[in-house]
Structure formats: structure tokens, C-alpha cells
């Protein structure tokens, strides 16, 4: 092995070791080093959980828009693109159904965790504020020294009650760790609780005193005093282990020990629900790549639809039939192209840019297909689909009638097509019932730029004929 090859393998090994460490290690505990930083981190974590639900909904929205284009194109495009649009509409529809169901669970589960994270963050924010509570440094009035019984009291205003240091932090004040969340590295949610601040030898508990500055043998030199002390502190409590094993069931927590006032049930619920959410990946999904799916030749839905579209719905789909397999493969390549780039430029882009020019119920729709197939036109979509399908049938009749004109010629009765022609007066002539198809030709046409120009009269007739 040469030195260069050895160096290459060393680099690869280091890369994988680093990558595995990044994925497997706990990267989030250090971001929660105090009650304040934990509150901020938990707020970011809420956004991260909500973001997963939002991403899933955004993908559904993208797929619905794609489905609108495909279903409209399935009626408007030429036969080859129509078959392709039908097949892809089936694939996209299947993905929409899958993600719609997943979205319901994702949103529900994410909201459960977010609500509990919000409560935990609020507690930590309150604990941080209360940990700023202090007694002032202040002195009262001296005793009179008259020798009779005497009590001296004093008022003191606690400070720190309105501290908003943590709440007022701006984005620029936060560390990268507090702003960014790495879900893959979330093993532990650190929690905090309040306790009396003790200090060395309980020094912080000693905030009330009797004070004498000099000549302390004289009673009138003594007076009450407050010593400036911090009363409370936020300290680490039991961690919430969201990546620990054995938390797949929502078992009841053990009974709280006497004297504990923190909401143990809430913390347990957060622990279990966060574990459940991360472990079951309720919001994870694979984004549908239309070009890759269309040209892969491996999607069963596309294969079945393409077979039915070209050979009839009654044709049995047989994946073991090599001749059928080869025919479908060839049809897929012919329709979608051989790769993603060919699909994009040869099928998808031209399909979306098909120009439509029609009026339905007084509303003019003159635009590219991708712009017409929008939610605000959804009410017209059914009528549009009905009309375009009727138009396709009419065009087929026109083609059939034109073809019959060519055949319905001559004076040889034996060669006259009995289905489409009549032999009258010694000549083979087109039947009147077939001729009627020509009436549509004056009202419907396709322009040279691949747009459909549809006049108002055919729309009404087409809809009435359905």
C-alpha cells in the first residue's frame, strides 16, 4: 500500500469516526448550563419540534399544487403526456394520502411535546428571575437605651423582583448553542429547581442582624440592620433522559418523596413524550422527487397506470412477463425520458407551460397550465376537466370522421365501410351521423404554441353532453 493510499484510508476512517461521534454524542446538554440558558434552549427546541410539523405541511402543499397541475394536464395534454400525467397524478395522490395521515399524527405529537417544553421553559425562566431576589444593605433606628423593654423594627424593600435580564436577551446576546438545536444530539433535557442559597457556613442565610459600629457597651449604639444577601438559587434537578432505553411505555412515575413540590408528573410526561416523538420519528418523511420516480422504471403505480392507459384496464399486470416489462420500460422512457434532466426539460417543463385560453362561467382563464391549476381556481377545475375530456373525445371523432372521408370514396360497394359509410347512388359516402362530428371543428382548435383555444359555445355544449 502506497503512502497516498494509506493516507486516504486514514482520512476516511477519521471522517466516519467524526461523523458517527457527531450523530451519536450528546451535543445539547452543554447548551443548558443554567436555568436561563436552559429556558432559552427549550424555547429554541419548541421551534425545532414545530418546524418538523411545518415542513411536513409545506411538503403536502407542494404535492397538492403538483397534483392540481397533473390532473388538469391529464385532460388537456396530448395522449402521450396525458398518460404520463395520469400515472404521476396517481403517484402524487398516493403520497398525499400517506403524508396527510402522517401529518395528523405529527402535529398532534409535536404539540404535546411543545406544550410540556413551554411549561418547563417557563419554570426555568421564573427560577432564574427569583434567583436574583436579594435583601438590601440597610440599617434601622437605634434603640433608646432607656432600660425598659423595647422592640425596634425596620422596613426593607427586596431587590431583584423585577429582574428581566434573561427575558430581555436578544438574538445577538445568545450563543450559537442557545440558538441552534441539533435534534440528533439531544439526549438529555436538564431541569432546575429553587432552593435557599446557603453559601459558605450558611452565610447567605444570615441577612438580618443587630449592628453596633462603636462603643457597643452603650445600648443606644445598637440598631437593627439588613445585610445584602441573595436569598434563592436555581440548582440542577433530575435530568429528563429523552434518549434513554426502556421508555417506550407511558408507565406511571414512582411516588414523590415527602416534601417535594416540583411537578414530577409534568417532567415525567415530557420525558416520555419527547422520547416517544424522537424514537418513532412521527414527522420524518422522504420528499417525493418526481423526475427520479418517473424515470426509475421501478415504481409499481406508474407501471400499472401506463399499462392500463395503453393496453386497457382489463389487461393483467404481470411483473414476471418479460415482454410486458420491456414494453412498459420502453413506454416510460418514451414518455418521461431516460433521466431526471430529460424528464424536467422534455416532459415536466413543457407540461406546466401548456397555454390555456378558455372562459368558464364568465371567468377568463388565459395562462400557463401551472398558473391556472391554483387553489383559487379549484371550483372551476371539475368543469375544466369535464370539458377537456369532452374535447378530447370530440377531437377523436373529428379524426375518425376525417379518416372516414378518405375511405368513403369510389364506386366499389364491396370496399365501402358499412360502419362509417353508406353506398348511395352508386357512390360510397360518409354517414350523416359521422359527419356531425365536423361541427365541432369550427369552434375548438389547438394553436401552434401548444395552447388550447376554447370558445364559449363548445363549453356549454360539451358540459351538456356529459
Coordinates of C-alpha atoms in Angstrom, one line a residue:
X1 CA 0.0 0.0 0.0
X2 CA 1.5 3.4 -1.0
X3 CA 1.7 6.3 1.3
X4 CA -1.0 8.2 -0.6
X5 CA -3.4 5.2 -0.4
X6 CA -2.7 4.8 3.3
X7 CA -3.3 8.5 3.9
X8 CA -6.6 8.3 2.0
X9 CA -7.9 5.4 4.2
X10 CA -6.8 7.2 7.4
X11 CA -8.8 10.3 6.3
X12 CA -11.8 8.2 5.5
X13 CA -11.6 6.4 8.9
X14 CA -11.3 9.8 10.7
X15 CA -14.3 11.2 8.7
X16 CA -16.6 8.3 9.7
X17 CA -15.4 8.4 13.3
X18 CA -16.1 12.1 13.5
X19 CA -19.5 11.7 11.7
X20 CA -20.6 8.9 14.0
X21 CA -19.5 10.9 17.0
X22 CA -21.5 13.9 15.9
X23 CA -24.6 11.8 15.4
X24 CA -24.3 9.6 18.5
X25 CA -22.9 12.0 21.1
X26 CA -24.9 14.3 23.4
X27 CA -24.4 17.8 21.9
X28 CA -27.2 19.6 23.7
X29 CA -26.6 19.2 27.5
X30 CA -23.8 21.8 27.4
X31 CA -26.3 24.4 26.0
X32 CA -28.4 24.1 29.1
X33 CA -25.8 25.1 31.7
X34 CA -28.1 27.4 33.7
X35 CA -31.8 28.0 34.3
X36 CA -31.7 30.9 32.0
X37 CA -29.7 29.2 29.2
X38 CA -32.0 26.2 29.6
X39 CA -35.1 28.3 29.2
X40 CA -33.7 29.9 26.0
X41 CA -32.7 26.5 24.7
X42 CA -36.1 24.9 25.4
X43 CA -37.7 27.8 23.5
X44 CA -35.5 27.0 20.5
X45 CA -36.3 23.3 21.0
X46 CA -40.0 24.2 20.8
X47 CA -39.4 25.9 17.4
X48 CA -37.5 22.9 16.2
X49 CA -40.3 20.5 17.0
X50 CA -42.9 22.9 15.4
X51 CA -40.6 23.2 12.4
X52 CA -40.8 19.5 11.7
X53 CA -44.6 19.7 11.6
X54 CA -44.4 22.8 9.4
X55 CA -42.0 21.1 7.0
X56 CA -44.4 18.2 6.6
X57 CA -47.3 20.6 5.9
X58 CA -45.2 22.5 3.4
X59 CA -44.5 19.3 1.5
X60 CA -48.2 18.5 1.4
X61 CA -48.9 21.9 0.0
X62 CA -46.2 21.4 -2.7
X63 CA -47.7 18.0 -3.6
X64 CA -51.2 19.3 -3.8
X65 CA -50.1 22.0 -6.3
X66 CA -48.3 19.4 -8.3
X67 CA -51.3 17.2 -8.2
X68 CA -53.5 20.0 -9.5
X69 CA -51.2 20.5 -12.5
X70 CA -51.1 16.8 -13.3
X71 CA -54.9 16.2 -13.0
X72 CA -55.5 19.2 -15.3
X73 CA -52.8 18.0 -17.7
X74 CA -54.3 14.5 -17.7
X75 CA -57.2 16.0 -19.6
X76 CA -55.5 18.8 -21.6
X77 CA -52.3 17.4 -22.9
X78 CA -51.6 15.2 -25.9
X79 CA -52.1 11.4 -25.5
X80 CA -48.5 10.6 -24.5
X81 CA -48.3 13.4 -21.9
X82 CA -51.8 12.6 -20.8
X83 CA -50.9 9.0 -20.0
X84 CA -47.8 10.3 -18.1
X85 CA -49.7 12.9 -16.2
X86 CA -52.3 10.3 -15.1
X87 CA -49.5 8.0 -13.9
X88 CA -47.7 10.7 -12.0
X89 CA -51.0 12.0 -10.5
X90 CA -51.6 8.6 -9.1
X91 CA -48.1 8.5 -7.5
X92 CA -48.5 12.0 -6.1
X93 CA -52.0 11.3 -4.9
X94 CA -50.7 8.2 -3.0
X95 CA -48.0 10.3 -1.4
X96 CA -50.5 13.0 -0.4
X97 CA -52.7 10.4 1.3
X98 CA -49.7 8.9 3.2
X99 CA -48.4 12.3 4.3
X100 CA -51.9 13.6 5.2
X101 CA -52.3 10.8 7.7
X102 CA -48.8 11.2 8.9
X103 CA -49.3 15.0 9.3
X104 CA -52.2 14.5 11.7
X105 CA -50.1 12.3 14.0
X106 CA -47.0 14.5 13.6
X107 CA -48.9 17.7 14.5
X108 CA -50.7 16.0 17.5
X109 CA -47.5 14.5 18.9
X110 CA -45.4 17.6 18.3
X111 CA -48.0 19.8 20.1
X112 CA -48.0 17.6 23.1
X113 CA -44.2 17.9 23.5
X114 CA -44.2 21.6 22.7
X115 CA -46.8 22.3 25.4
X116 CA -44.7 20.5 28.0
X117 CA -41.5 22.2 26.8
X118 CA -43.2 25.5 27.2
X119 CA -44.1 24.8 30.8
X120 CA -40.6 23.6 31.6
X121 CA -39.1 26.7 29.9
X122 CA -41.5 28.9 31.9
X123 CA -40.4 27.3 35.2
X124 CA -36.7 27.8 34.4
X125 CA -37.3 31.4 33.4
X126 CA -39.1 32.1 36.7
X127 CA -36.4 30.3 38.7
X128 CA -33.8 32.5 37.0
X129 CA -35.7 35.6 37.9
X130 CA -36.3 34.6 41.5
X131 CA -32.6 33.7 41.9
X132 CA -31.9 37.5 41.6
X133 CA -34.0 38.2 44.7
X134 CA -31.9 40.0 47.3
X135 CA -32.2 41.7 50.7
X136 CA -30.8 45.3 50.7
X137 CA -28.0 46.6 52.8
X138 CA -29.9 48.8 55.2
X139 CA -29.9 50.0 58.8
X140 CA -32.8 50.9 61.1
X141 CA -33.1 53.2 64.1
X142 CA -31.0 52.6 67.2
X143 CA -32.6 51.6 70.4
X144 CA -33.2 54.3 73.0
X145 CA -31.2 52.6 75.8
X146 CA -33.8 53.7 78.4
X147 CA -33.6 50.3 80.1
X148 CA -37.2 49.4 79.6
X149 CA -38.4 46.8 77.2
X150 CA -38.1 47.9 73.7
X151 CA -38.6 46.5 70.1
X152 CA -37.1 48.1 67.0
X153 CA -38.3 47.0 63.6
X154 CA -37.5 48.3 60.1
X155 CA -38.8 48.2 56.6
X156 CA -36.7 46.8 53.8
X157 CA -37.5 46.6 50.1
X158 CA -36.3 43.4 48.4
X159 CA -34.5 43.9 45.2
X160 CA -34.5 41.7 42.1
X161 CA -38.2 41.2 41.9
X162 CA -38.4 42.9 38.5
X163 CA -35.2 41.5 37.1
X164 CA -35.7 40.7 33.3
X165 CA -32.1 40.0 32.4
X166 CA -32.9 36.6 30.9
X167 CA -36.2 37.7 29.3
X168 CA -34.7 40.7 27.7
X169 CA -31.9 38.8 25.9
X170 CA -31.9 39.5 22.2
X171 CA -30.7 37.1 19.4
X172 CA -27.4 38.9 19.4
X173 CA -26.9 38.1 23.1
X174 CA -27.4 34.4 22.6
X175 CA -24.7 31.9 22.0
X176 CA -24.8 29.7 18.9
X177 CA -25.6 26.8 21.1
X178 CA -28.6 28.5 22.5
X179 CA -29.9 29.5 19.1
X180 CA -29.3 26.2 17.3
X181 CA -30.7 22.8 18.0
X182 CA -29.3 19.5 16.9
X183 CA -32.2 17.1 17.4
X184 CA -29.9 14.1 16.6
X185 CA -27.7 15.0 19.5
X186 CA -30.5 15.6 22.1
X187 CA -30.1 13.0 24.8
X188 CA -30.9 15.0 27.9
X189 CA -33.1 17.9 28.9
X190 CA -31.6 19.5 32.0
X191 CA -34.0 20.7 34.7
X192 CA -33.6 23.1 37.6
X193 CA -35.3 23.9 40.9
X194 CA -35.1 26.6 43.5
X195 CA -33.5 26.3 46.9
X196 CA -32.4 28.6 49.7
X197 CA -28.9 29.9 49.0
X198 CA -26.6 28.9 51.8
X199 CA -23.1 30.0 50.8
X200 CA -20.1 29.1 53.0
X201 CA -21.1 28.3 56.5
X202 CA -24.7 29.3 55.7
X203 CA -23.5 32.9 55.2
X204 CA -26.3 33.7 52.8
X205 CA -28.9 32.7 55.4
X206 CA -27.7 35.4 57.7
X207 CA -29.3 38.5 56.3
X208 CA -30.8 40.0 59.5
X209 CA -28.6 41.4 62.3
X210 CA -28.2 43.8 65.2
X211 CA -25.5 46.3 64.4
X212 CA -23.2 48.4 66.5
X213 CA -20.4 50.5 65.0
X214 CA -18.7 51.6 68.1
X215 CA -18.9 51.8 71.9
X216 CA -21.1 48.7 71.8
X217 CA -21.3 48.7 75.6
X218 CA -23.8 51.5 75.2
X219 CA -27.2 50.2 74.4
X220 CA -28.2 53.2 72.3
X221 CA -25.4 52.4 69.8
X222 CA -27.2 49.2 68.7
X223 CA -29.7 49.2 65.8
X224 CA -31.4 46.6 63.5
X225 CA -29.8 46.0 60.1
X226 CA -30.3 44.1 56.9
X227 CA -27.2 42.5 55.3
X228 CA -27.3 42.4 51.5
X229 CA -27.8 38.7 50.7
X230 CA -29.2 36.6 47.8
X231 CA -32.0 34.6 49.1
X232 CA -32.5 31.9 46.5
X233 CA -30.6 30.0 43.8
X234 CA -31.5 27.8 40.9
X235 CA -29.7 24.5 41.0
X236 CA -29.7 21.4 38.8
X237 CA -32.5 18.9 39.4
X238 CA -33.2 15.4 37.9
X239 CA -32.5 15.3 34.2
X240 CA -35.0 14.3 31.6
X241 CA -33.4 11.5 29.6
X242 CA -35.1 11.6 26.3
X243 CA -32.8 9.1 24.6
X244 CA -32.7 6.5 27.4
X245 CA -33.9 3.0 26.7
X246 CA -36.9 1.4 28.4
X247 CA -39.2 4.5 27.9
X248 CA -41.4 3.1 25.2
X249 CA -44.3 2.7 27.6
X250 CA -46.0 5.5 29.5
X251 CA -45.7 3.9 32.9
X252 CA -46.8 5.9 35.9
X253 CA -43.9 7.5 37.8
X254 CA -42.9 6.4 41.2
X255 CA -44.5 8.2 44.2
X256 CA -42.9 11.6 45.0
X257 CA -40.9 11.7 48.2
X258 CA -42.4 13.8 51.0
X259 CA -41.7 17.5 50.8
X260 CA -41.0 17.6 47.0
X261 CA -43.1 20.3 45.4
X262 CA -41.7 20.3 41.8
X263 CA -44.2 18.9 39.3
X264 CA -42.7 15.5 38.9
X265 CA -45.6 14.2 36.7
X266 CA -45.1 17.0 34.2
X267 CA -41.4 16.2 33.9
X268 CA -42.1 12.5 33.5
X269 CA -44.7 13.3 30.8
X270 CA -42.2 15.4 29.0
X271 CA -39.6 12.7 29.3
X272 CA -41.8 10.0 27.9
X273 CA -43.4 12.1 25.1
X274 CA -40.1 13.6 23.9
X275 CA -38.7 10.0 23.8
X276 CA -41.7 8.7 22.0
X277 CA -41.6 11.5 19.4
X278 CA -37.9 11.2 18.7
X279 CA -37.9 7.4 18.8
X280 CA -40.9 6.9 16.4
X281 CA -39.9 9.8 14.1
X282 CA -43.5 10.9 13.7
X283 CA -42.7 13.9 11.5
X284 CA -39.9 12.4 9.3
X285 CA -40.7 11.9 5.6
X286 CA -38.9 11.4 2.3
X287 CA -39.5 14.2 -0.2
X288 CA -41.0 12.9 -3.4
X289 CA -38.7 13.6 -6.4
X290 CA -41.0 13.5 -9.4
X291 CA -38.2 13.2 -12.0
X292 CA -36.3 10.4 -10.3
X293 CA -39.5 8.5 -9.6
X294 CA -40.8 8.9 -13.1
X295 CA -37.7 7.7 -14.8
X296 CA -36.7 4.9 -12.4
X297 CA -39.0 2.3 -14.0
X298 CA -39.3 0.8 -10.6
X299 CA -42.5 2.5 -9.3
X300 CA -45.3 -0.1 -9.4
X301 CA -48.0 2.6 -9.5
X302 CA -46.6 4.2 -12.7
X303 CA -46.1 0.8 -14.3
X304 CA -49.7 -0.3 -13.7
X305 CA -51.2 3.0 -14.9
X306 CA -49.1 3.2 -18.0
X307 CA -50.1 -0.4 -18.9
X308 CA -53.8 0.3 -18.3
X309 CA -53.6 3.6 -20.3
X310 CA -52.1 2.0 -23.4
X311 CA -53.5 -1.6 -23.3
X312 CA -56.7 -1.2 -21.4
X313 CA -57.7 -1.5 -17.8
X314 CA -58.6 -5.2 -18.3
X315 CA -55.0 -6.1 -19.2
X316 CA -53.4 -8.1 -16.4
X317 CA -50.3 -6.6 -14.9
X318 CA -47.7 -9.3 -14.8
X319 CA -44.2 -8.3 -13.4
X320 CA -42.9 -11.7 -14.4
X321 CA -43.8 -11.2 -18.1
X322 CA -40.5 -10.1 -19.7
X323 CA -42.2 -8.9 -22.9
X324 CA -44.7 -6.8 -20.9
X325 CA -41.9 -5.5 -18.7
X326 CA -39.9 -4.4 -21.7
X327 CA -42.9 -2.7 -23.3
X328 CA -43.6 -0.7 -20.2
X329 CA -40.0 0.2 -19.7
X330 CA -39.9 1.5 -23.3
X331 CA -43.1 3.4 -22.8
X332 CA -41.8 5.0 -19.6
X333 CA -38.6 6.1 -21.4
X334 CA -40.6 7.4 -24.4
X335 CA -42.9 9.4 -22.1
X336 CA -40.7 10.7 -19.4
X337 CA -37.2 10.5 -20.8
X338 CA -34.2 8.4 -19.7
X339 CA -33.1 10.5 -16.7
X340 CA -34.2 13.3 -14.4
X341 CA -32.8 16.1 -16.6
X342 CA -34.6 14.7 -19.7
X343 CA -37.8 14.5 -17.6
X344 CA -37.5 18.1 -16.5
X345 CA -36.9 19.5 -19.9
X346 CA -38.8 17.1 -22.1
X347 CA -41.9 16.4 -20.0
X348 CA -42.4 18.4 -16.9
X349 CA -41.5 21.9 -18.0
X350 CA -43.4 21.8 -21.3
X351 CA -46.4 20.3 -19.5
X352 CA -46.5 23.2 -17.0
X353 CA -46.1 25.7 -19.7
X354 CA -49.0 24.5 -21.8
X355 CA -51.1 27.6 -22.6
X356 CA -54.8 27.5 -21.8
X357 CA -57.3 30.0 -23.2
X358 CA -60.9 29.5 -22.0
X359 CA -63.8 31.0 -20.3
X360 CA -65.9 29.2 -17.7
X361 CA -69.0 30.9 -16.2
X362 CA -67.8 34.3 -17.3
X363 CA -64.3 33.9 -15.9
X364 CA -61.5 34.0 -18.4
X365 CA -58.6 31.7 -17.8
X366 CA -55.8 32.6 -20.1
X367 CA -52.5 31.5 -18.7
X368 CA -50.0 28.6 -18.4
X369 CA -51.4 25.4 -17.0
X370 CA -49.2 25.7 -13.9
X371 CA -50.7 29.1 -13.1
X372 CA -54.3 28.1 -13.8
X373 CA -54.1 25.0 -11.6
X374 CA -54.1 27.1 -8.4
X375 CA -56.4 26.8 -5.3
X376 CA -58.4 29.9 -6.3
X377 CA -59.5 28.1 -9.5
X378 CA -60.3 24.9 -7.7
X379 CA -64.0 25.4 -8.1
X380 CA -63.6 25.5 -11.9
X381 CA -61.3 22.5 -12.0
X382 CA -64.1 20.0 -12.2
X383 CA -65.8 21.8 -15.1
X384 CA -62.5 22.3 -16.8
X385 CA -61.7 18.6 -16.5
X386 CA -65.1 17.6 -17.8
X387 CA -64.8 20.0 -20.8
X388 CA -61.3 19.0 -21.7
X389 CA -62.2 15.3 -21.6
X390 CA -65.2 16.0 -23.8
X391 CA -63.0 18.0 -26.1
X392 CA -60.6 15.0 -26.4
X393 CA -63.5 12.8 -27.3
X394 CA -64.7 15.3 -29.9
X395 CA -61.2 15.6 -31.4
X396 CA -61.1 11.8 -31.6
X397 CA -64.4 11.9 -33.5
X398 CA -63.1 14.6 -35.9
X399 CA -60.0 12.5 -36.6
X400 CA -62.2 9.5 -37.1
X401 CA -64.5 11.4 -39.4
X402 CA -61.6 12.8 -41.4
X403 CA -60.2 9.4 -41.8
X404 CA -63.6 8.1 -42.9
X405 CA -63.8 10.8 -45.6
X406 CA -60.7 9.3 -47.2
X407 CA -62.2 5.8 -47.1
X408 CA -65.7 6.8 -48.2
X409 CA -64.8 7.2 -51.8
X410 CA -65.2 5.3 -55.0
X411 CA -67.9 3.2 -56.6
X412 CA -67.0 -0.2 -55.3
X413 CA -69.7 -1.2 -52.9
X414 CA -67.6 -4.2 -51.6
X415 CA -64.9 -1.7 -50.4
X416 CA -67.3 0.7 -48.8
X417 CA -67.1 0.8 -44.9
X418 CA -70.6 -0.2 -43.7
X419 CA -69.9 1.2 -40.2
X420 CA -69.0 4.8 -41.3
X421 CA -70.2 4.9 -44.9
X422 CA -73.3 4.5 -46.9
X423 CA -73.4 3.3 -50.5
X424 CA -75.9 5.6 -52.3
X425 CA -76.4 6.5 -55.9
X426 CA -73.6 4.3 -56.9
X427 CA -71.1 6.0 -54.6
X428 CA -69.5 5.4 -51.2
X429 CA -70.5 8.4 -48.9
X430 CA -69.9 9.4 -45.3
X431 CA -72.8 8.7 -43.0
X432 CA -74.6 11.8 -41.6
X433 CA -74.1 10.6 -38.0
X434 CA -70.3 10.7 -38.5
X435 CA -70.4 14.0 -40.4
X436 CA -71.9 15.7 -37.3
X437 CA -68.5 15.5 -35.6
X438 CA -67.2 18.1 -38.0
X439 CA -69.4 20.8 -36.5
X440 CA -67.0 21.0 -33.5
X441 CA -64.0 21.7 -35.7
X442 CA -65.0 25.3 -36.2
X443 CA -65.2 26.1 -32.5
X444 CA -62.3 24.3 -31.0
X445 CA -58.7 24.4 -32.1
X446 CA -55.1 23.9 -30.9
X447 CA -52.6 26.7 -31.6
X448 CA -49.1 26.3 -32.9
X449 CA -47.7 27.2 -29.4
X450 CA -49.3 24.2 -27.8
X451 CA -52.2 26.1 -26.3
X452 CA -55.8 25.3 -26.2
X453 CA -58.2 27.9 -27.5
X454 CA -61.7 27.1 -26.4
X455 CA -64.7 29.2 -27.3
X456 CA -67.8 29.7 -25.1
X457 CA -70.4 27.8 -27.1
X458 CA -68.5 24.5 -27.2
X459 CA -68.0 24.7 -23.4
X460 CA -71.8 24.8 -22.8
X461 CA -72.5 22.1 -25.3
X462 CA -69.6 19.9 -24.0
X463 CA -70.9 20.1 -20.5
X464 CA -74.5 19.4 -21.6
X465 CA -73.3 16.4 -23.5
X466 CA -71.6 14.8 -20.4

